Every structure is written in structure tokens, then in C-alpha cells.
Short mmCIF file of C-alpha atoms in Angstrom, two decimals:
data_model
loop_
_atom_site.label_atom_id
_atom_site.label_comp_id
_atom_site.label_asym_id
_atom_site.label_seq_id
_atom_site.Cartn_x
_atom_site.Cartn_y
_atom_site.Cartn_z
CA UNK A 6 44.72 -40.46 145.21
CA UNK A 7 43.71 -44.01 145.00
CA UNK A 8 42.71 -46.41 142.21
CA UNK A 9 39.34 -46.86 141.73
CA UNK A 10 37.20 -49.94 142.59
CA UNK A 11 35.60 -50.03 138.49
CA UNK A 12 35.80 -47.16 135.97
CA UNK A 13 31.73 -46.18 136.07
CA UNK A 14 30.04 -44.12 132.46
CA UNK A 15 29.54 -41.24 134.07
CA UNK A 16 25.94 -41.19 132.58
CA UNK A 17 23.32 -38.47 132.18
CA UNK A 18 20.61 -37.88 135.14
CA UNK A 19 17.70 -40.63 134.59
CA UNK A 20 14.99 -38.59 132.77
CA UNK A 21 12.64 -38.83 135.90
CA UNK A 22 14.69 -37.23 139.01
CA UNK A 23 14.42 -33.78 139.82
CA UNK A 24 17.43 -32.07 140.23
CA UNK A 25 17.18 -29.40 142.93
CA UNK A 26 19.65 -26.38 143.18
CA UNK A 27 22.44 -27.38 145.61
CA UNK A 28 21.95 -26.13 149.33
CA UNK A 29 23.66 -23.14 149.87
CA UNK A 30 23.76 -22.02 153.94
CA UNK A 31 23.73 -18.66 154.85
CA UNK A 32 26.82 -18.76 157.89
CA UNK A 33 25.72 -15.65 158.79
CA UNK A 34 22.32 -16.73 160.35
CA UNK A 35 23.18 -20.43 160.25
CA UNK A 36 20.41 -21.77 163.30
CA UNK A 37 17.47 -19.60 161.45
CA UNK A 38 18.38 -20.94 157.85
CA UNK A 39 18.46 -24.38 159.31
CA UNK A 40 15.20 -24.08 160.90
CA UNK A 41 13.92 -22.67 157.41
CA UNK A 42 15.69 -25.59 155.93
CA UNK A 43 14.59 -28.43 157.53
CA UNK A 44 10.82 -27.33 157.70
CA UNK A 45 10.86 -26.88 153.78
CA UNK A 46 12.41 -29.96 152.97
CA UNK A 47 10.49 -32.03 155.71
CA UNK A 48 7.17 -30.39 154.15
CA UNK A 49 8.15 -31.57 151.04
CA UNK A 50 9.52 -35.24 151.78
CA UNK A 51 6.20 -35.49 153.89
CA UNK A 52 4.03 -35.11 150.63
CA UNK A 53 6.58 -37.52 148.53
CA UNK A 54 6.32 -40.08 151.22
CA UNK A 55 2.78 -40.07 151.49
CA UNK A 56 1.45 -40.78 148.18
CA UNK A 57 3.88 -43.95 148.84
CA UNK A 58 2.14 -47.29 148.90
CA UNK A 59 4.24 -48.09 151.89
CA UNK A 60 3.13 -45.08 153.95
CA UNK A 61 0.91 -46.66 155.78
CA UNK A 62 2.95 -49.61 156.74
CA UNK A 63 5.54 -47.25 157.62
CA UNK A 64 3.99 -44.97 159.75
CA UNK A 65 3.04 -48.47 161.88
CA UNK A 66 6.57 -48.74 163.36
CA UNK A 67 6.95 -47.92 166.47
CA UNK A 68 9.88 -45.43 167.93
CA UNK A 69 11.34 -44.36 171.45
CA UNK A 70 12.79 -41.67 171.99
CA UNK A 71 16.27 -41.97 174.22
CA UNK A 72 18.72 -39.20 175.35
CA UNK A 73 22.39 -40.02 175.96
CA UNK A 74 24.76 -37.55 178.46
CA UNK A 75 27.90 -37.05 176.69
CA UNK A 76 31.47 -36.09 179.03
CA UNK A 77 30.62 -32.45 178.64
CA UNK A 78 27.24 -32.58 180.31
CA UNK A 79 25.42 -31.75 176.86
CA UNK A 80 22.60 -34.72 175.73
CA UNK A 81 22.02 -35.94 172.52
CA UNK A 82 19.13 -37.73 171.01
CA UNK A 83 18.50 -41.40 170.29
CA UNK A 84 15.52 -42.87 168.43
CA UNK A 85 15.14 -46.29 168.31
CA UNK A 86 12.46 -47.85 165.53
CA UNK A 87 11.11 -51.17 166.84
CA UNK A 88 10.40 -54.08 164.08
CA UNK A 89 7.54 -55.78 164.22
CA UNK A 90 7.29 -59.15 166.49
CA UNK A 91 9.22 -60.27 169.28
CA UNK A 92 12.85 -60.63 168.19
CA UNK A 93 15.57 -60.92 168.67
CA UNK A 94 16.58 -58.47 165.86
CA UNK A 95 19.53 -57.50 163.99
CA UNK A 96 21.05 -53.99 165.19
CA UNK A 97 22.00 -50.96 163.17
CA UNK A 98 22.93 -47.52 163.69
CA UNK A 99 21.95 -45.00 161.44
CA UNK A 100 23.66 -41.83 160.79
CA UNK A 101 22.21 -38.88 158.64
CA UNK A 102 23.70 -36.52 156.02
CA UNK A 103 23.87 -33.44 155.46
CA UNK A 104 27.55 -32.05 155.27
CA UNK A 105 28.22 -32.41 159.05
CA UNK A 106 26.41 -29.79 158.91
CA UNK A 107 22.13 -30.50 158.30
CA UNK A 108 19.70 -32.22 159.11
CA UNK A 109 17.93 -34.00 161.78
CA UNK A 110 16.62 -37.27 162.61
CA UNK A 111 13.32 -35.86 161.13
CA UNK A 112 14.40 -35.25 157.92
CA UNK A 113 15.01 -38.77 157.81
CA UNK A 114 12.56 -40.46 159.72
CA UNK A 115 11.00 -42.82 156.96
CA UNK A 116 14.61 -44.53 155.77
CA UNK A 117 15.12 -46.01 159.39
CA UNK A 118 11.39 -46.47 159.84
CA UNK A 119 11.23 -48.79 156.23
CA UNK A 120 14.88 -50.69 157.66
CA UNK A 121 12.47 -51.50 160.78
CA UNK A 122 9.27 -52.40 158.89
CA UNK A 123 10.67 -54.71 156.11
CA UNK A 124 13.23 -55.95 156.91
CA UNK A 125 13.42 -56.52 160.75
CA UNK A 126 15.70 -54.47 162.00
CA UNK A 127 16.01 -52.82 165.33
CA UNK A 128 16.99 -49.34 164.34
CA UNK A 129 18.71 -47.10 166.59
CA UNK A 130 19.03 -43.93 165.03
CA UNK A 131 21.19 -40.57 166.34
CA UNK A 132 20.75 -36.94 166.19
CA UNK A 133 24.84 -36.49 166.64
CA UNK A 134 25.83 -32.61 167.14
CA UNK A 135 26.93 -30.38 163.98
CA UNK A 136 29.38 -28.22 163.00
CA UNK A 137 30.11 -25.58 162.93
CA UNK A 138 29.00 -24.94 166.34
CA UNK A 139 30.40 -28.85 167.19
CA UNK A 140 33.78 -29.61 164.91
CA UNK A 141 34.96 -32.80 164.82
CA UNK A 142 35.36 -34.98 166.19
CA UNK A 143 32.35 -34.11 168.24
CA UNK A 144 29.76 -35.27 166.01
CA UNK A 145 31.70 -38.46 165.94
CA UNK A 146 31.86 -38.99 169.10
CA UNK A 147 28.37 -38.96 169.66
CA UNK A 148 27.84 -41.43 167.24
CA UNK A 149 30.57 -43.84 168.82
CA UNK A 150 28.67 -43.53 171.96
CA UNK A 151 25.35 -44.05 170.17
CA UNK A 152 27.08 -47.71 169.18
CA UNK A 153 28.10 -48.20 172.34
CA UNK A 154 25.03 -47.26 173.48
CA UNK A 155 22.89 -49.81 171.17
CA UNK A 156 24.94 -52.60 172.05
CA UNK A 157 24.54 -52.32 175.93
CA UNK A 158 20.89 -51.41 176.09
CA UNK A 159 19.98 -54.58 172.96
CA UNK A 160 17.48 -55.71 175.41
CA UNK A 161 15.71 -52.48 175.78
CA UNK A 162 14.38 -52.80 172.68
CA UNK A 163 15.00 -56.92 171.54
CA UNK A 164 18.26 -55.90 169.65
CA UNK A 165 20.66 -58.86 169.03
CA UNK A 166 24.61 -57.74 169.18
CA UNK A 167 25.66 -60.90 166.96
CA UNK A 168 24.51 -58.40 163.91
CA UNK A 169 25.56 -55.25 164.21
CA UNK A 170 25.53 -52.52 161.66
CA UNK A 171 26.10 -49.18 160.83
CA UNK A 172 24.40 -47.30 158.31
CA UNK A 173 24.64 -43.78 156.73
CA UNK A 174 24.99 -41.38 153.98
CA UNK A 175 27.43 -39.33 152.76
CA UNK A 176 28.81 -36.87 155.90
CA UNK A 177 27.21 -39.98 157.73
CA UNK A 178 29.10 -42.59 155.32
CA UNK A 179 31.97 -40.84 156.14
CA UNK A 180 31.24 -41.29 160.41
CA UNK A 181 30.32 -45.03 159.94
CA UNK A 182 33.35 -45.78 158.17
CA UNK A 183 35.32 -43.90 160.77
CA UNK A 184 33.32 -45.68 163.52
CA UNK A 185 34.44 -49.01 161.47
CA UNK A 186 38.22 -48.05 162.49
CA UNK A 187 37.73 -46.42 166.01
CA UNK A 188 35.75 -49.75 167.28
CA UNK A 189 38.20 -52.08 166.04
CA UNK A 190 41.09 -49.51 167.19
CA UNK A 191 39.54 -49.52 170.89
CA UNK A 192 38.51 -52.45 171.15
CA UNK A 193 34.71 -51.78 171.28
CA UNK A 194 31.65 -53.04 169.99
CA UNK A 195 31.85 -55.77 167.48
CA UNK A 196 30.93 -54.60 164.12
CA UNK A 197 29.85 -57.09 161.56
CA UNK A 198 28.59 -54.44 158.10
CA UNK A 199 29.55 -51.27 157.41
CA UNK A 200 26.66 -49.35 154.75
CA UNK A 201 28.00 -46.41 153.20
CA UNK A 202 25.92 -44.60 151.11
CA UNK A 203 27.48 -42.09 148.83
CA UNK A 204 30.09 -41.79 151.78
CA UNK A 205 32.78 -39.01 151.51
CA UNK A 206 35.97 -40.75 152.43
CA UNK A 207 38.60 -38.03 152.41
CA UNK A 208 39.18 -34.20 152.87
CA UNK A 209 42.78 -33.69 151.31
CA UNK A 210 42.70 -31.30 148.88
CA UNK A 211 43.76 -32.53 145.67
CA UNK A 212 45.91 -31.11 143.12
CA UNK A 213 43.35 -31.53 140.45
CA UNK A 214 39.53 -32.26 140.41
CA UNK A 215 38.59 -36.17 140.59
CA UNK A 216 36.39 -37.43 137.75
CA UNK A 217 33.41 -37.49 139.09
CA UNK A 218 34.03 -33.72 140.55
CA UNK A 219 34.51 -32.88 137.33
CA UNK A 220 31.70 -34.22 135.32
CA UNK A 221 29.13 -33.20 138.19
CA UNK A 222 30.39 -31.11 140.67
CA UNK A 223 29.29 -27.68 139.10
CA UNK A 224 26.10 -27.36 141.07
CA UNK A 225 24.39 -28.69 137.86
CA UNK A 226 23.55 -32.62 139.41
CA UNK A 227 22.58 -30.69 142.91
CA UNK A 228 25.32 -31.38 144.63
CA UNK A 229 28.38 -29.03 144.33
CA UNK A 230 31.95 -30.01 145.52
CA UNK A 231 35.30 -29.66 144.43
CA UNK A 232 38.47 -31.81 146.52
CA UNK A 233 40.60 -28.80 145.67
CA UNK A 234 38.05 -26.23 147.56
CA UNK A 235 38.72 -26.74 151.55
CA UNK A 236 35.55 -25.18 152.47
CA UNK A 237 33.74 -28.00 153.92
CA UNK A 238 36.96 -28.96 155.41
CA UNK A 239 37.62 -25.55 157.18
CA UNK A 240 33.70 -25.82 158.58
CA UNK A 241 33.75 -29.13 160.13
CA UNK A 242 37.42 -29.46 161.12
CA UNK A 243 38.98 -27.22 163.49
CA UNK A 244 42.58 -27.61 162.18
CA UNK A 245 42.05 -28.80 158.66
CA UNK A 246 45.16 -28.74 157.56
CA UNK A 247 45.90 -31.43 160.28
CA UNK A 248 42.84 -33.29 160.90
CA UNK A 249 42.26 -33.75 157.23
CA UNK A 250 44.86 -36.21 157.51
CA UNK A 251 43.29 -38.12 160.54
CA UNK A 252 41.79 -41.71 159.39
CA UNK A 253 38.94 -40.71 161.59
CA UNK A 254 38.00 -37.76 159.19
CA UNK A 255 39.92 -39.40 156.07
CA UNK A 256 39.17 -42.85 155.87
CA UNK A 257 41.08 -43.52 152.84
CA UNK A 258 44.33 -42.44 154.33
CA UNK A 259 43.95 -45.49 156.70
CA UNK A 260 46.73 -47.79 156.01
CA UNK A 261 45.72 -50.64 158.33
CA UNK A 262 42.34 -52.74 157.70
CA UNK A 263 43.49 -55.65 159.77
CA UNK A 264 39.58 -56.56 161.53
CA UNK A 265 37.61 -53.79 159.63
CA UNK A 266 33.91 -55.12 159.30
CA UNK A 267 33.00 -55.71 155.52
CA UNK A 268 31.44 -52.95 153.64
CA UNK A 269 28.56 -52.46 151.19
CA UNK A 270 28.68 -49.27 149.47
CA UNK A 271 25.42 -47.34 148.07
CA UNK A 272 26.33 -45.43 145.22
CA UNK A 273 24.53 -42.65 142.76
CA UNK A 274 25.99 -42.31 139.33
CA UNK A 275 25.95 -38.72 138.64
CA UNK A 276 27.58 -37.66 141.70
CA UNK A 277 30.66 -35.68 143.08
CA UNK A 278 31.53 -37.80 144.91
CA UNK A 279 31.00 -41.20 143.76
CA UNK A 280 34.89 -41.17 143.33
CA UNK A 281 35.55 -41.48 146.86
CA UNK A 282 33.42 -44.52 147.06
CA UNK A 283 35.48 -46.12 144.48
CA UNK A 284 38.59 -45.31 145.95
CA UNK A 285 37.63 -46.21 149.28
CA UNK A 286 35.94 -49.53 147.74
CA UNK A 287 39.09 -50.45 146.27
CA UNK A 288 41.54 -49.52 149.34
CA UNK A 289 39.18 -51.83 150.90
CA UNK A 290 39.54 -55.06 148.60
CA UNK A 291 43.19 -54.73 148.08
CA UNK A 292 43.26 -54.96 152.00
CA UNK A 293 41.47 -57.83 152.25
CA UNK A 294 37.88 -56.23 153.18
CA UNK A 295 35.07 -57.93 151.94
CA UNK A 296 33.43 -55.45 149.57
CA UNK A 297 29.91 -55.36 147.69
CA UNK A 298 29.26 -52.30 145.29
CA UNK A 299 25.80 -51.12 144.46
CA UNK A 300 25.90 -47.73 141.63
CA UNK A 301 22.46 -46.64 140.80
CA UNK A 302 22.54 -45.45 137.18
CA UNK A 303 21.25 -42.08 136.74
CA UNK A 304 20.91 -41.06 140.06
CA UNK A 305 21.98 -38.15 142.37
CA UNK A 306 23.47 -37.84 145.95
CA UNK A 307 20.58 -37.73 148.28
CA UNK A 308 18.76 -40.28 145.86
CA UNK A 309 18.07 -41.87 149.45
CA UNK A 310 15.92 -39.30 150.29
CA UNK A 311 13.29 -39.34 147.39
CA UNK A 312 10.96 -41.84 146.36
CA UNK A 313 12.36 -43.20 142.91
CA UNK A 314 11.65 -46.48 142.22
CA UNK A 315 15.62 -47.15 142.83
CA UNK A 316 15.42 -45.07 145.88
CA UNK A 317 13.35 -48.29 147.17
CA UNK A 318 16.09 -50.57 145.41
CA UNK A 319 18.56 -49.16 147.42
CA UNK A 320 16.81 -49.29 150.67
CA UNK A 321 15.68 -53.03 149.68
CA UNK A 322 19.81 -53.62 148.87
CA UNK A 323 20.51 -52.16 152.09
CA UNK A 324 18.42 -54.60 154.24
CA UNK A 325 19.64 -57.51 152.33
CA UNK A 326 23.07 -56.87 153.54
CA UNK A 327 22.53 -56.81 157.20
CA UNK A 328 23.85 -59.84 158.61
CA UNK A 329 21.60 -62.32 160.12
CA UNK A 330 21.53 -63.05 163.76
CA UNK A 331 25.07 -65.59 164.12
CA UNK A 332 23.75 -68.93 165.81
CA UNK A 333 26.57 -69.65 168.31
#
């Protein structure tokens, strides 16, 4: 595929993370499992979150809640997290996980509430529209026009344009560093970071399994992929054989990073996928991208979403590498 940004151990799980069983959807009844879904897990992250020091300081940031009409008359939802003070603040849009298919801006709530909280960000967060009901590049879209969206309302909510990010992890990775490409390809919005956590970066089917894949993609480290399995491709792409090979679904198959913002990438150790960060990493540097790595030893995909004490690393790595408000 691609050379890889630094050859990582491929350690063993840090002693102290729970490893959950992989999330398995049931297609059949896909809207009643995700409503069973999201309730568990929220119930869950709800408890984690709240024996957090920080809980209280988080739960002080304020949000708005802001629908967007798309071209086909369907809304979708924005939420905007307000820093503390009077601004201006740096902008970023945050995009959630969840295999372009999970998840809400619920499930979430507390990672774009702690970017507002400490460390002064205006936050404008988007409930984009999943597969397999919405197939790309739907979801996309509606992330685009969330960006779009954040730069054109800054005022609304004291958000500064000169620094403007995008944020998310893994199926959310993969949109923001799709949205890197599509705003420099249109001519939109002026991005200055791109933060992809644990982002997947390509759905070509490989020949053979990558080395992460191999070492933890059995289910085992909770998260279970295989590159030479199209079944996430055939959910969330409505020719996969075709759009797989689209730079707007396969960011590593991009040949052109001529005014692609610099990236930071967000990394677990004992994940799938952490091989597509380190291609994509490394595509990215040998075409003149400004790169910064970050690999959290021992830790899962989703690591985001717990409460480790590197889960708080991260999100403290994260806010360091928005850009600061440009002067001119």
C-alpha cells in the first residue's frame, strides 16, 4: 500500500483498559439496535464521565443547538459548545465515529465540551447522516456544509476563521481528511489543522492483511477489521468497487497535496487500524504536509471515548495543536 510513517511495537493492551467485545449491528433491525446502542453506551460513558474531576467544569459549557437544510430538503443537526469569555475563538469542527454507521452527537458530548472548556475553542459539532440508510457521500456532505456553515455564522457564536480546524475519529478521521481535499479542491473555507484520530484512510481491499490488522484485528483488542473483508465498504459506499477508489472515501489514494492543511494524527497502539494512520502520515510528509504523530502505547480505538489518564493526554494533545488566532 504505502510506507509507513515509523515501524510502531505493536505492544500488549496497557494492563488498565477494558477491552469490550467489538460492536456487532444487527442489519436486520438496524434503527432499534441503534437506539439500544446508543442508550447503553451513553449510560455507561455518563457514569465514567462523572466520577471525572473535570465533570463539573465540563458540564459548565454552554451549547446551541442549530439545524442546517441540506439540497434535498432533509435537516441535520449542529451543536455549537461556547468557550468561556468573550473571544474571539479558534474554530473547529468535530466529527464523530462510529463506522459511518453509529453514533450521535450524544455519545460524544463531553470530547467537544472539554475542547471548549480548556482550551478555548468554539466547537461546532455535527450530527452528519449515516449509512446505510445515507451512503456516501451523504454523510460527507453534511459535514462540508457544517464547515461552511461554521465559517459564515463565526460571529454567531465569537468564532474566529483565521483558525480553523477539523477534528474527528476514525469514520470521522476519515471525513476530515476528505474535507481537507474537497475545501482546497473547491476552493472553500480555509483550513489551517487537520486532527485525525485513529482515522481510516482507505477502503481498497488488500491482497493481504496490514500489520496492524493482523496483530489486532481478530475482535480480541475490540475492534475487528480486516482490509481484505469489503464489508464496511459495501455498507457505506454505494458502488464500492468504484468509490473505494475516490480520494474523498480513500484519502491515501490522493496523489496531489499541493495546499492540504497540516495534520496531527491521534493514534492507539493496539489497533487495526493504526496502519492507515501511518501510511497516510507518511503520504503526507513525503508530499510536503506538515505532519505531527501522537501513538498512545497500549491503547485501543475508541481510547477517546474513555477516561484513561491518556484518554485526557490525547484530548490535552489535541488542543495544543489548534492554531492560534493569525494576527493579520
Amino acid at each position: 500500500m504505502y510506507r509507513k510513517y515509523f515501524e510502531p511495537k505493536y505492544g500488549e493492551v496497557a494492563p488498565w483498559v477494558q477491552i469490550d467485545p467489538p460492536q456487532v449491528a444487527d442489519m436486520d433491525n438496524l434503527k432499534a439496535w441503534r437506539v439500544k446502542s446508543n442508550f447503553e453506551t451513553l449510560t455507561d460513558l455518563t457514569m465514567l464521565i462523572r466520577r471525572c474531576n473535570c465533570y463539573d467544569a465540563l458540564m459548565e459549557t454552554i451549547t446551541d443547538d442549530v439545524r442546517i437544510k441540506r439540497p434535498d430538503g432533509e435537516e441535520v443537526l449542529l451543536r455549537v459548545y461556547h468557550p468561556q469569555g468573550d473571544g474571539p475563538f479558534p474554530i473547529m469542527l468535530f466529527v464523530h465515529g462510529g463506522g459511518f454507521m453509529f453514533n450521535n452527537l450524544d455519545l460524544y458530548d463531553y470530547v467537544p465540551r472539554y475542547f471548549a472548556r480548556f482550551g478555548g475553542v468554539a466547537v461546532v459539532a455535527v450530527d452528519y447522516r449515516l449509512a446505510p440508510e445515507y451512503k456516501f457521500p451523504i454523510g460527507l456532505e453534511d459535514c462540508y456544509a457544517a464547515l461552511e456553515w461554521s465559517v459564515t455564522n463565526a460571529d454567531s457564536f465569537s468564532g474566529d476563521p483565521s483558525s480553523l480546524t477539523v477534528c474527528g475519529d476514525s469514520a470521522g478521521g476519515n471525513i476530515c481528511a476528505a474535507m481537507a481535499l474537497m475545501t482546497r479542491d473547491r476552493k472553500g473555507p480555509k483550513m489551517h489543522k487537520q486532527i485525525l484520530i485513529y482515522p481510516l484512510t482507505t477502503f481498497v481491499a488488500t491482497e493481504k492483511k496490514l500489520d496492524s490488522e493482523e496483530r489486532y484485528g481478530s475482535g480480541d483488542y475490540f475492534l475487528k477489521y480486516d482490509s481484505t473483508d469489503r464489508k464496511l465498504g459495501h455498507t457505506y459506499l454505494p458502488s464500492p468497487d468504484e468509490d473505494a477508489k475516490n480520494p474523498y472515501a480513500s484519502p491515501l489514494l490522493e496523489t496531489n497535496f499541493e495546499g492540504v492543511a497540516p495534520a496531527c494524527f491521534i493514534s492507539a497502539e493496539c489497533d487495526p487500524i493504526l496502519d492507515h494512520a501511518l501510511m497516510y502520515a507518511a503520504k503526507l510528509e513525503d508530499n510536503g504536509v506538515p505532519v505531527d504523530f501522537h501513538l498512545y502505547e497500549g491503547m485501543l480505538h475508541a481510547f477517546i471515548n474513555r477516561t484513561y489518564q491518556k484518554t485526557f493526554e490525547a484530548l490535552d494533545d489535541i488542543v495544543a495543536a489548534v492554531p492560534p488566532l493569525r494576527k493579520d
